[in-house]
Amino acid sequence: MDIDAAGGAATGGLLAGALERPTGHAGDAHGNCTDCGQAVEGKFCSNCGQPTHVHRSLLHLGEEMLHGVLHFDARIWRTLPLLALNPGRLTREWVEGKRTRYVSPLAMFLFTVFLMFFVISFGVGGGGTDVTSNMSEADRAALAADLQTARDEIAASAGPESDGSAEKVGGAAITAVEKGLGVIPSAPVAKTKRTDGFKDGSWQAAVHDSAASGQLKPNFGNEHLNEKITKKLLNPDLAVYKIQQTAYKFSFLLIPISIPFVALLFLWRRGFTLYDHGVFVLYSLTAISILSMLTMILGPLWSGFAVLGACAFLFGVPVHMFAQLKGAYSLSWFSAGWRTFVLLNFCIFAFTLFLLAIITLGLTG
């Protein structure tokens, strides 16, 4: 478990909660607001918005912590279904000022993206696995038997005038396969333990060896920069961690990167502002982040979930984007359709720029 990611998720939840206006349950009026002193008649102060009944129980302290970290109130259950099934209506109603019933798009985005990186922290890193790490003993023995059969067939196919070179090459190739797959070798092989701590056959070991031998050598025209990147590649787990942390810290840049692309689609249409496009971007990014989290959580449980997640990204994202464009901007089917196609291409371009920037910053930082 990544402590930094857990702290980031909690911080994101608290920050998202701080962006929301005071809502929820409150007791009876107490005459004057305990914060600003304004005379009040209802359950909330009309001047500063504070509930007029101030709780001082340990139970309520726990409730406030739960709300601050998880942003757990009734509005989330009104916001999530609309975000999934009718994102256009959610975007339009927020822009039009119907906001008390929904979680704000910025608060949703902040908490969701921090939570997504918290989930990612469970699956990134590790020492790597061999190709046959999940293979049963029976399958391993069957594979060894097939390789031995291939060895016998090579020996039987040798003619009287053969010099034995083909048999030697074939036998050596089969031996290499046996060793590489980790099946029963034809002869005992002394295994040497890696001094760098990486597991043989893992991607970390492959990247480390390629960087150490010079096969994987960065060339950015700056020797100091190349050395920094090479040093990071010698420790692949650290490199991945740095890239992950950089993406987590700079994920908010997706908002200003995306808004101009959406605005380009409506240059000749009046009545829409950059704020409207910002709300659209925030809710759209939140939906994609939630879909990513569900795929990462459910995928390892069953391969079918991973397939469903891939299909959701391939077909669900365009459909969701189409529905949000059509509903938020009151477009016709044709107008929403071509804008969806263009926006998907914009998204690929913008995300590629973001990804390249994050990798560069992560490896050079």
mmCIF file of C-alpha atoms in Angstrom:
data_model
loop_
_atom_site.group_PDB
_atom_site.id
_atom_site.type_symbol
_atom_site.label_atom_id
_atom_site.label_comp_id
_atom_site.label_asym_id
_atom_site.label_seq_id
_atom_site.Cartn_x
_atom_site.Cartn_y
_atom_site.Cartn_z
ATOM 1 C CA MET A 1 0.000 0.000 0.000
ATOM 2 C CA ASP A 2 1.409 3.402 -1.028
ATOM 3 C CA ILE A 3 1.269 5.772 1.954
ATOM 4 C CA ASP A 4 1.792 8.818 -0.283
ATOM 5 C CA ALA A 5 -1.139 7.776 -2.469
ATOM 6 C CA ALA A 6 -3.333 7.169 0.575
ATOM 7 C CA GLY A 7 -2.447 10.599 1.906
ATOM 8 C CA GLY A 8 -3.154 12.083 -1.502
ATOM 9 C CA ALA A 9 -6.589 10.489 -1.620
ATOM 10 C CA ALA A 10 -7.437 11.811 1.829
ATOM 11 C CA THR A 11 -6.103 15.259 0.929
ATOM 12 C CA GLY A 12 -8.109 15.241 -2.277
ATOM 13 C CA GLY A 13 -11.251 14.341 -0.378
ATOM 14 C CA LEU A 14 -10.702 17.075 2.194
ATOM 15 C CA LEU A 15 -9.936 19.621 -0.510
ATOM 16 C CA ALA A 16 -13.001 18.589 -2.478
ATOM 17 C CA GLY A 17 -15.130 18.892 0.655
ATOM 18 C CA ALA A 18 -13.737 22.350 1.335
ATOM 19 C CA LEU A 19 -14.943 23.515 -2.077
ATOM 20 C CA GLU A 20 -18.552 22.653 -1.271
ATOM 21 C CA ARG A 21 -20.926 25.014 0.451
ATOM 22 C CA PRO A 22 -22.254 23.866 3.855
ATOM 23 C CA THR A 23 -25.098 21.430 3.368
ATOM 24 C CA GLY A 24 -26.701 18.596 5.266
ATOM 25 C CA HIS A 25 -28.752 18.301 8.411
ATOM 26 C CA ALA A 26 -29.010 21.023 11.035
ATOM 27 C CA GLY A 27 -30.954 21.455 14.235
ATOM 28 C CA ASP A 28 -33.369 24.137 15.327
ATOM 29 C CA ALA A 29 -32.526 27.818 15.133
ATOM 30 C CA HIS A 30 -30.636 29.308 18.061
ATOM 31 C CA GLY A 31 -31.386 33.009 17.538
ATOM 32 C CA ASN A 32 -27.964 34.239 16.395
ATOM 33 C CA CYS A 33 -25.280 32.614 14.259
ATOM 34 C CA THR A 34 -22.393 31.412 16.415
ATOM 35 C CA ASP A 35 -19.934 32.368 13.654
ATOM 36 C CA CYS A 36 -20.850 35.838 12.382
ATOM 37 C CA GLY A 37 -23.509 36.859 14.963
ATOM 38 C CA GLN A 38 -26.201 37.475 12.341
ATOM 39 C CA ALA A 39 -29.778 36.958 13.497
ATOM 40 C CA VAL A 40 -31.199 33.769 11.986
ATOM 41 C CA GLU A 41 -34.642 32.255 11.630
ATOM 42 C CA GLY A 42 -33.995 28.960 9.881
ATOM 43 C CA LYS A 43 -31.552 26.078 10.115
ATOM 44 C CA PHE A 44 -28.775 27.940 8.293
ATOM 45 C CA CYS A 45 -27.352 31.451 8.563
ATOM 46 C CA SER A 46 -28.366 33.577 5.589
ATOM 47 C CA ASN A 47 -25.152 35.593 5.900
ATOM 48 C CA CYS A 48 -22.371 32.938 6.080
ATOM 49 C CA GLY A 49 -24.249 29.657 5.510
ATOM 50 C CA GLN A 50 -23.246 27.967 8.774
ATOM 51 C CA PRO A 51 -25.794 25.609 10.389
ATOM 52 C CA THR A 52 -27.391 27.299 13.368
ATOM 53 C CA HIS A 53 -27.083 24.190 15.534
ATOM 54 C CA VAL A 54 -23.440 23.478 16.418
ATOM 55 C CA HIS A 55 -22.803 19.802 17.257
ATOM 56 C CA ARG A 56 -20.280 19.006 19.978
ATOM 57 C CA SER A 57 -20.450 15.219 20.113
ATOM 58 C CA LEU A 58 -17.753 12.677 19.253
ATOM 59 C CA LEU A 59 -20.202 10.925 16.919
ATOM 60 C CA HIS A 60 -20.650 14.086 14.873
ATOM 61 C CA LEU A 61 -16.859 14.532 14.693
ATOM 62 C CA GLY A 62 -16.642 11.105 13.067
ATOM 63 C CA GLU A 63 -19.445 12.077 10.680
ATOM 64 C CA GLU A 64 -17.552 15.225 9.659
ATOM 65 C CA MET A 65 -14.378 13.224 9.024
ATOM 66 C CA LEU A 66 -16.286 10.734 6.873
ATOM 67 C CA HIS A 67 -17.876 13.552 4.924
ATOM 68 C CA GLY A 68 -14.595 15.407 4.496
ATOM 69 C CA VAL A 69 -12.587 12.426 3.245
ATOM 70 C CA LEU A 70 -15.243 10.525 1.309
ATOM 71 C CA HIS A 71 -17.560 13.434 0.534
ATOM 72 C CA PHE A 72 -20.391 11.148 1.549
ATOM 73 C CA ASP A 73 -23.748 12.885 1.428
ATOM 74 C CA ALA A 74 -27.058 12.655 -0.417
ATOM 75 C CA ARG A 75 -25.869 14.743 -3.360
ATOM 76 C CA ILE A 76 -23.386 12.106 -4.480
ATOM 77 C CA TRP A 77 -26.248 9.661 -5.056
ATOM 78 C CA ARG A 78 -28.021 12.243 -7.217
ATOM 79 C CA THR A 79 -24.850 13.159 -9.108
ATOM 80 C CA LEU A 80 -23.387 9.730 -9.941
ATOM 81 C CA PRO A 81 -26.460 8.261 -11.694
ATOM 82 C CA LEU A 82 -26.798 11.372 -13.869
ATOM 83 C CA LEU A 83 -23.063 11.385 -14.588
ATOM 84 C CA ALA A 84 -23.330 7.802 -15.832
ATOM 85 C CA LEU A 85 -26.695 7.851 -17.603
ATOM 86 C CA ASN A 86 -27.481 11.491 -18.444
ATOM 87 C CA PRO A 87 -24.277 13.558 -18.294
ATOM 88 C CA GLY A 88 -25.701 16.212 -20.620
ATOM 89 C CA ARG A 89 -28.510 17.052 -18.218
ATOM 90 C CA LEU A 90 -26.084 17.138 -15.260
ATOM 91 C CA THR A 91 -23.749 19.537 -17.090
ATOM 92 C CA ARG A 92 -26.588 21.769 -18.315
ATOM 93 C CA GLU A 93 -28.301 22.020 -14.927
ATOM 94 C CA TRP A 94 -25.059 22.912 -13.159
ATOM 95 C CA VAL A 95 -24.288 25.615 -15.739
ATOM 96 C CA GLU A 96 -27.836 26.978 -15.423
ATOM 97 C CA GLY A 97 -27.417 27.353 -11.659
ATOM 98 C CA LYS A 98 -29.245 24.284 -10.299
ATOM 99 C CA ARG A 99 -26.351 23.349 -8.045
ATOM 100 C CA THR A 100 -27.469 22.605 -4.493
ATOM 101 C CA ARG A 101 -28.608 19.084 -5.367
ATOM 102 C CA TYR A 102 -25.343 18.021 -7.054
ATOM 103 C CA VAL A 103 -21.672 17.693 -6.123
ATOM 104 C CA SER A 104 -19.655 20.389 -7.877
ATOM 105 C CA PRO A 105 -17.659 19.247 -10.935
ATOM 106 C CA LEU A 106 -14.351 20.463 -9.485
ATOM 107 C CA ALA A 107 -14.904 18.655 -6.175
ATOM 108 C CA MET A 108 -15.893 15.472 -8.045
ATOM 109 C CA PHE A 109 -12.825 15.665 -10.256
ATOM 110 C CA LEU A 110 -10.377 16.351 -7.420
ATOM 111 C CA PHE A 111 -11.519 13.497 -5.239
ATOM 112 C CA THR A 112 -11.926 11.026 -8.114
ATOM 113 C CA VAL A 113 -8.492 11.628 -9.611
ATOM 114 C CA PHE A 114 -6.775 11.331 -6.218
ATOM 115 C CA LEU A 115 -8.715 8.143 -5.511
ATOM 116 C CA MET A 116 -7.778 6.753 -8.925
ATOM 117 C CA PHE A 117 -4.066 7.179 -8.242
ATOM 118 C CA PHE A 118 -4.605 5.581 -4.847
ATOM 119 C CA VAL A 119 -6.054 2.528 -6.617
ATOM 120 C CA ILE A 120 -3.184 2.548 -9.136
ATOM 121 C CA SER A 121 -0.686 2.406 -6.278
ATOM 122 C CA PHE A 122 -1.868 -1.124 -5.443
ATOM 123 C CA GLY A 123 -0.996 -2.481 -8.892
ATOM 124 C CA VAL A 124 2.193 -0.645 -9.905
ATOM 125 C CA GLY A 125 5.649 -2.000 -9.109
ATOM 126 C CA GLY A 126 6.570 -5.374 -7.705
ATOM 127 C CA GLY A 127 9.321 -7.699 -8.601
ATOM 128 C CA GLY A 128 7.810 -9.171 -11.743
ATOM 129 C CA THR A 129 6.796 -12.782 -12.485
ATOM 130 C CA ASP A 130 8.097 -15.563 -14.668
ATOM 131 C CA VAL A 131 6.218 -16.671 -17.754
ATOM 132 C CA THR A 132 5.149 -19.913 -16.087
ATOM 133 C CA SER A 133 4.599 -18.588 -12.553
ATOM 134 C CA ASN A 134 0.904 -19.540 -12.670
ATOM 135 C CA MET A 135 1.479 -22.884 -14.398
ATOM 136 C CA SER A 136 0.504 -26.011 -12.499
ATOM 137 C CA GLU A 137 2.979 -28.854 -11.937
ATOM 138 C CA ALA A 138 1.031 -31.077 -14.334
ATOM 139 C CA ASP A 139 1.199 -28.456 -17.101
ATOM 140 C CA ARG A 140 4.878 -27.874 -16.394
ATOM 141 C CA ALA A 141 5.585 -31.608 -16.664
ATOM 142 C CA ALA A 142 3.548 -31.855 -19.887
ATOM 143 C CA LEU A 143 5.534 -28.975 -21.386
ATOM 144 C CA ALA A 144 8.791 -30.662 -20.421
ATOM 145 C CA ALA A 145 7.595 -33.902 -22.057
ATOM 146 C CA ASP A 146 6.722 -32.068 -25.296
ATOM 147 C CA LEU A 147 10.180 -30.495 -25.388
ATOM 148 C CA GLN A 148 11.829 -33.893 -24.829
ATOM 149 C CA THR A 149 9.735 -35.343 -27.671
ATOM 150 C CA ALA A 150 10.984 -32.549 -29.925
ATOM 151 C CA ARG A 151 14.551 -33.393 -28.894
ATOM 152 C CA ASP A 152 14.001 -37.086 -29.777
ATOM 153 C CA GLU A 153 12.498 -36.213 -33.147
ATOM 154 C CA ILE A 154 15.522 -34.068 -33.994
ATOM 155 C CA ALA A 155 17.831 -36.973 -33.124
ATOM 156 C CA ALA A 156 15.750 -39.483 -35.121
ATOM 157 C CA SER A 157 15.675 -37.271 -38.222
ATOM 158 C CA ALA A 158 19.480 -37.167 -38.492
ATOM 159 C CA GLY A 159 20.741 -38.945 -41.602
ATOM 160 C CA PRO A 160 23.877 -41.155 -41.856
ATOM 161 C CA GLU A 161 25.830 -38.375 -43.546
ATOM 162 C CA SER A 162 24.903 -35.775 -40.952
ATOM 163 C CA ASP A 163 27.792 -34.123 -39.124
ATOM 164 C CA GLY A 164 25.647 -33.574 -36.025
ATOM 165 C CA SER A 165 25.657 -29.776 -36.196
ATOM 166 C CA ALA A 166 21.911 -29.522 -36.800
ATOM 167 C CA GLU A 167 21.196 -31.815 -33.866
ATOM 168 C CA LYS A 168 23.456 -29.732 -31.629
ATOM 169 C CA VAL A 169 21.773 -26.478 -32.668
ATOM 170 C CA GLY A 170 18.295 -27.949 -32.199
ATOM 171 C CA GLY A 171 19.170 -29.441 -28.831
ATOM 172 C CA ALA A 172 20.714 -26.174 -27.653
ATOM 173 C CA ALA A 173 17.600 -24.261 -28.717
ATOM 174 C CA ILE A 174 15.329 -26.642 -26.813
ATOM 175 C CA THR A 175 17.561 -26.425 -23.742
ATOM 176 C CA ALA A 176 17.365 -22.631 -23.897
ATOM 177 C CA VAL A 177 13.567 -22.813 -24.112
ATOM 178 C CA GLU A 178 13.470 -25.159 -21.127
ATOM 179 C CA LYS A 179 15.615 -22.854 -19.056
ATOM 180 C CA GLY A 180 13.733 -19.723 -20.131
ATOM 181 C CA LEU A 181 10.324 -21.174 -19.318
ATOM 182 C CA GLY A 182 11.480 -22.613 -16.018
ATOM 183 C CA VAL A 183 10.399 -26.188 -16.831
ATOM 184 C CA ILE A 184 12.416 -29.229 -15.771
ATOM 185 C CA PRO A 185 15.850 -28.662 -17.366
ATOM 186 C CA SER A 186 17.685 -31.429 -19.136
ATOM 187 C CA ALA A 187 20.685 -30.932 -16.871
ATOM 188 C CA PRO A 188 21.085 -29.246 -13.501
ATOM 189 C CA VAL A 189 21.955 -25.579 -13.943
ATOM 190 C CA ALA A 190 23.548 -23.549 -11.179
ATOM 191 C CA LYS A 191 21.500 -20.432 -10.644
ATOM 192 C CA THR A 192 23.217 -17.226 -9.659
ATOM 193 C CA LYS A 193 21.343 -14.695 -7.600
ATOM 194 C CA ARG A 194 21.140 -11.186 -9.017
ATOM 195 C CA THR A 195 23.001 -8.659 -6.917
ATOM 196 C CA ASP A 196 20.600 -5.853 -7.852
ATOM 197 C CA GLY A 197 17.614 -7.553 -6.205
ATOM 198 C CA PHE A 198 15.505 -7.881 -9.356
ATOM 199 C CA LYS A 199 13.858 -11.168 -10.249
ATOM 200 C CA ASP A 200 15.136 -13.031 -13.316
ATOM 201 C CA GLY A 201 12.685 -12.735 -16.197
ATOM 202 C CA SER A 202 10.901 -9.677 -14.788
ATOM 203 C CA TRP A 203 10.421 -6.511 -16.804
ATOM 204 C CA GLN A 204 12.368 -4.597 -14.155
ATOM 205 C CA ALA A 205 15.407 -6.824 -14.713
ATOM 206 C CA ALA A 206 15.107 -6.440 -18.501
ATOM 207 C CA VAL A 207 14.963 -2.633 -18.320
ATOM 208 C CA HIS A 208 17.838 -2.519 -15.817
ATOM 209 C CA ASP A 209 20.035 -4.786 -17.948
ATOM 210 C CA SER A 210 19.243 -2.822 -21.135
ATOM 211 C CA ALA A 211 20.088 0.486 -19.461
ATOM 212 C CA ALA A 212 23.258 -0.911 -17.848
ATOM 213 C CA SER A 213 24.531 -2.394 -21.126
ATOM 214 C CA GLY A 214 23.788 0.750 -23.127
ATOM 215 C CA GLN A 215 21.124 -0.847 -25.337
ATOM 216 C CA LEU A 216 18.503 1.455 -23.813
ATOM 217 C CA LYS A 217 20.270 4.795 -23.988
ATOM 218 C CA PRO A 218 18.313 8.087 -23.986
ATOM 219 C CA ASN A 219 19.450 10.788 -26.358
ATOM 220 C CA PHE A 220 17.927 14.198 -25.648
ATOM 221 C CA GLY A 221 20.920 16.237 -26.779
ATOM 222 C CA ASN A 222 21.943 16.989 -23.197
ATOM 223 C CA GLU A 223 24.505 14.739 -21.522
ATOM 224 C CA HIS A 224 23.426 15.677 -17.984
ATOM 225 C CA LEU A 225 19.782 14.978 -18.825
ATOM 226 C CA ASN A 226 20.688 11.657 -20.434
ATOM 227 C CA GLU A 227 22.603 10.616 -17.321
ATOM 228 C CA LYS A 228 19.649 11.468 -15.041
ATOM 229 C CA ILE A 229 17.249 9.415 -17.160
ATOM 230 C CA THR A 230 19.682 6.487 -17.380
ATOM 231 C CA LYS A 231 20.076 6.518 -13.599
ATOM 232 C CA LYS A 232 16.297 6.340 -13.223
ATOM 233 C CA LEU A 233 16.073 3.464 -15.714
ATOM 234 C CA LEU A 234 18.592 1.477 -13.663
ATOM 235 C CA ASN A 235 15.894 1.370 -10.977
ATOM 236 C CA PRO A 236 12.672 0.809 -12.978
ATOM 237 C CA ASP A 237 10.401 0.626 -9.914
ATOM 238 C CA LEU A 238 11.605 4.047 -8.806
ATOM 239 C CA ALA A 239 11.138 5.408 -12.328
ATOM 240 C CA VAL A 240 7.534 4.151 -12.443
ATOM 241 C CA TYR A 241 6.901 5.585 -8.981
ATOM 242 C CA LYS A 242 8.267 9.000 -10.000
ATOM 243 C CA ILE A 243 6.137 9.024 -13.156
ATOM 244 C CA GLN A 244 3.066 8.030 -11.140
ATOM 245 C CA GLN A 245 3.660 10.761 -8.567
ATOM 246 C CA THR A 246 4.239 13.346 -11.296
ATOM 247 C CA ALA A 247 0.987 12.377 -13.012
ATOM 248 C CA TYR A 248 -0.809 12.588 -9.672
ATOM 249 C CA LYS A 249 0.592 16.054 -8.908
ATOM 250 C CA PHE A 250 0.009 17.516 -12.374
ATOM 251 C CA SER A 251 -3.277 15.800 -13.258
ATOM 252 C CA PHE A 252 -5.075 19.142 -12.913
ATOM 253 C CA LEU A 253 -3.265 20.268 -16.091
ATOM 254 C CA LEU A 254 -5.683 18.116 -18.075
ATOM 255 C CA ILE A 255 -8.317 20.788 -17.411
ATOM 256 C CA PRO A 256 -6.610 23.808 -19.038
ATOM 257 C CA ILE A 257 -5.250 21.540 -21.782
ATOM 258 C CA SER A 258 -8.734 20.236 -22.650
ATOM 259 C CA ILE A 259 -10.864 23.392 -22.404
ATOM 260 C CA PRO A 260 -9.426 25.101 -25.543
ATOM 261 C CA PHE A 261 -10.107 21.991 -27.635
ATOM 262 C CA VAL A 262 -13.756 21.977 -26.537
ATOM 263 C CA ALA A 263 -14.013 25.728 -27.155
ATOM 264 C CA LEU A 264 -12.783 25.245 -30.740
ATOM 265 C CA LEU A 265 -15.885 23.166 -31.444
ATOM 266 C CA PHE A 266 -18.169 26.092 -30.572
ATOM 267 C CA LEU A 267 -16.295 29.112 -31.947
ATOM 268 C CA TRP A 268 -19.200 30.183 -34.157
ATOM 269 C CA ARG A 269 -21.921 29.509 -31.602
ATOM 270 C CA ARG A 270 -22.803 32.245 -29.143
ATOM 271 C CA GLY A 271 -24.096 31.734 -25.633
ATOM 272 C CA PHE A 272 -21.376 29.401 -24.387
ATOM 273 C CA THR A 273 -18.472 30.513 -22.221
ATOM 274 C CA LEU A 274 -15.190 28.954 -21.158
ATOM 275 C CA TYR A 275 -16.842 28.230 -17.804
ATOM 276 C CA ASP A 276 -19.439 26.056 -19.563
ATOM 277 C CA HIS A 277 -16.686 24.168 -21.364
ATOM 278 C CA GLY A 278 -14.810 23.786 -18.076
ATOM 279 C CA VAL A 279 -17.810 22.151 -16.421
ATOM 280 C CA PHE A 280 -18.138 19.829 -19.414
ATOM 281 C CA VAL A 281 -14.447 18.859 -19.190
ATOM 282 C CA LEU A 282 -14.531 18.280 -15.425
ATOM 283 C CA TYR A 283 -17.557 15.976 -15.503
ATOM 284 C CA SER A 284 -16.201 14.135 -18.555
ATOM 285 C CA LEU A 285 -12.784 13.557 -16.963
ATOM 286 C CA THR A 286 -14.498 12.402 -13.767
ATOM 287 C CA ALA A 287 -16.532 9.818 -15.666
ATOM 288 C CA ILE A 288 -13.436 8.469 -17.421
ATOM 289 C CA SER A 289 -11.544 8.314 -14.101
ATOM 290 C CA ILE A 290 -14.363 6.345 -12.459
ATOM 291 C CA LEU A 291 -14.448 3.931 -15.403
ATOM 292 C CA SER A 292 -10.667 3.492 -15.116
ATOM 293 C CA MET A 293 -10.943 2.724 -11.412
ATOM 294 C CA LEU A 294 -13.675 0.142 -11.918
ATOM 295 C CA THR A 295 -11.617 -1.583 -14.619
ATOM 296 C CA MET A 296 -8.488 -1.647 -12.437
ATOM 297 C CA ILE A 297 -10.395 -2.976 -9.419
ATOM 298 C CA LEU A 298 -12.540 -5.592 -11.173
ATOM 299 C CA GLY A 299 -10.091 -6.637 -13.922
ATOM 300 C CA PRO A 300 -7.801 -8.729 -11.674
ATOM 301 C CA LEU A 301 -10.828 -10.506 -10.166
ATOM 302 C CA TRP A 302 -12.015 -11.976 -13.463
ATOM 303 C CA SER A 303 -10.695 -11.637 -17.004
ATOM 304 C CA GLY A 304 -14.245 -10.959 -18.203
ATOM 305 C CA PHE A 305 -14.283 -7.695 -16.257
ATOM 306 C CA ALA A 306 -11.092 -6.650 -18.011
ATOM 307 C CA VAL A 307 -12.703 -7.385 -21.385
ATOM 308 C CA LEU A 308 -15.810 -5.446 -20.382
ATOM 309 C CA GLY A 309 -13.620 -2.547 -19.264
ATOM 310 C CA ALA A 310 -11.797 -2.520 -22.602
ATOM 311 C CA CYS A 311 -15.133 -2.530 -24.451
ATOM 312 C CA ALA A 312 -16.397 0.267 -22.202
ATOM 313 C CA PHE A 313 -13.393 2.397 -23.143
ATOM 314 C CA LEU A 314 -13.697 1.543 -26.819
ATOM 315 C CA PHE A 315 -17.449 2.106 -27.136
ATOM 316 C CA GLY A 316 -18.675 3.582 -23.849
ATOM 317 C CA VAL A 317 -16.457 6.666 -23.807
ATOM 318 C CA PRO A 318 -17.575 7.880 -27.274
ATOM 319 C CA VAL A 319 -21.223 7.192 -26.401
ATOM 320 C CA HIS A 320 -20.901 9.041 -23.079
ATOM 321 C CA MET A 321 -19.174 11.965 -24.799
ATOM 322 C CA PHE A 322 -21.875 12.086 -27.475
ATOM 323 C CA ALA A 323 -24.664 12.083 -24.865
ATOM 324 C CA GLN A 324 -22.943 14.792 -22.823
ATOM 325 C CA LEU A 325 -22.366 17.029 -25.851
ATOM 326 C CA LYS A 326 -25.908 16.589 -27.117
ATOM 327 C CA GLY A 327 -27.546 17.261 -23.759
ATOM 328 C CA ALA A 328 -25.237 19.962 -22.419
ATOM 329 C CA TYR A 329 -25.226 22.103 -25.552
ATOM 330 C CA SER A 330 -28.706 21.168 -26.899
ATOM 331 C CA LEU A 331 -27.285 19.869 -30.181
ATOM 332 C CA SER A 332 -28.886 17.841 -32.923
ATOM 333 C CA TRP A 333 -27.802 14.262 -33.526
ATOM 334 C CA PHE A 334 -25.641 15.288 -36.482
ATOM 335 C CA SER A 335 -23.989 18.214 -34.671
ATOM 336 C CA ALA A 336 -23.250 16.094 -31.621
ATOM 337 C CA GLY A 337 -21.978 13.250 -33.817
ATOM 338 C CA TRP A 338 -19.332 15.139 -35.760
ATOM 339 C CA ARG A 339 -18.248 17.053 -32.675
ATOM 340 C CA THR A 340 -17.821 13.758 -30.817
ATOM 341 C CA PHE A 341 -15.591 12.416 -33.591
ATOM 342 C CA VAL A 342 -13.436 15.553 -33.671
ATOM 343 C CA LEU A 343 -13.281 15.763 -29.868
ATOM 344 C CA LEU A 344 -12.113 12.143 -29.583
ATOM 345 C CA ASN A 345 -9.190 12.963 -31.867
ATOM 346 C CA PHE A 346 -8.482 16.085 -29.833
ATOM 347 C CA CYS A 347 -8.500 13.936 -26.679
ATOM 348 C CA ILE A 348 -5.951 11.503 -28.111
ATOM 349 C CA PHE A 349 -3.680 14.389 -29.078
ATOM 350 C CA ALA A 350 -4.072 16.198 -25.734
ATOM 351 C CA PHE A 351 -3.557 13.030 -23.674
ATOM 352 C CA THR A 352 -0.460 12.115 -25.696
ATOM 353 C CA LEU A 353 1.041 15.544 -24.983
ATOM 354 C CA PHE A 354 0.158 15.192 -21.304
ATOM 355 C CA LEU A 355 1.634 11.679 -21.121
ATOM 356 C CA LEU A 356 4.886 12.706 -22.808
ATOM 357 C CA ALA A 357 5.200 15.682 -20.466
ATOM 358 C CA ILE A 358 4.544 13.518 -17.404
ATOM 359 C CA ILE A 359 7.082 10.855 -18.428
ATOM 360 C CA THR A 360 9.702 13.506 -19.158
ATOM 361 C CA LEU A 361 9.096 15.330 -15.882
ATOM 362 C CA GLY A 362 9.020 12.071 -13.933
ATOM 363 C CA LEU A 363 12.319 10.796 -15.332
ATOM 364 C CA THR A 364 14.142 14.112 -15.153
ATOM 365 C CA GLY A 365 12.759 15.385 -11.839
#
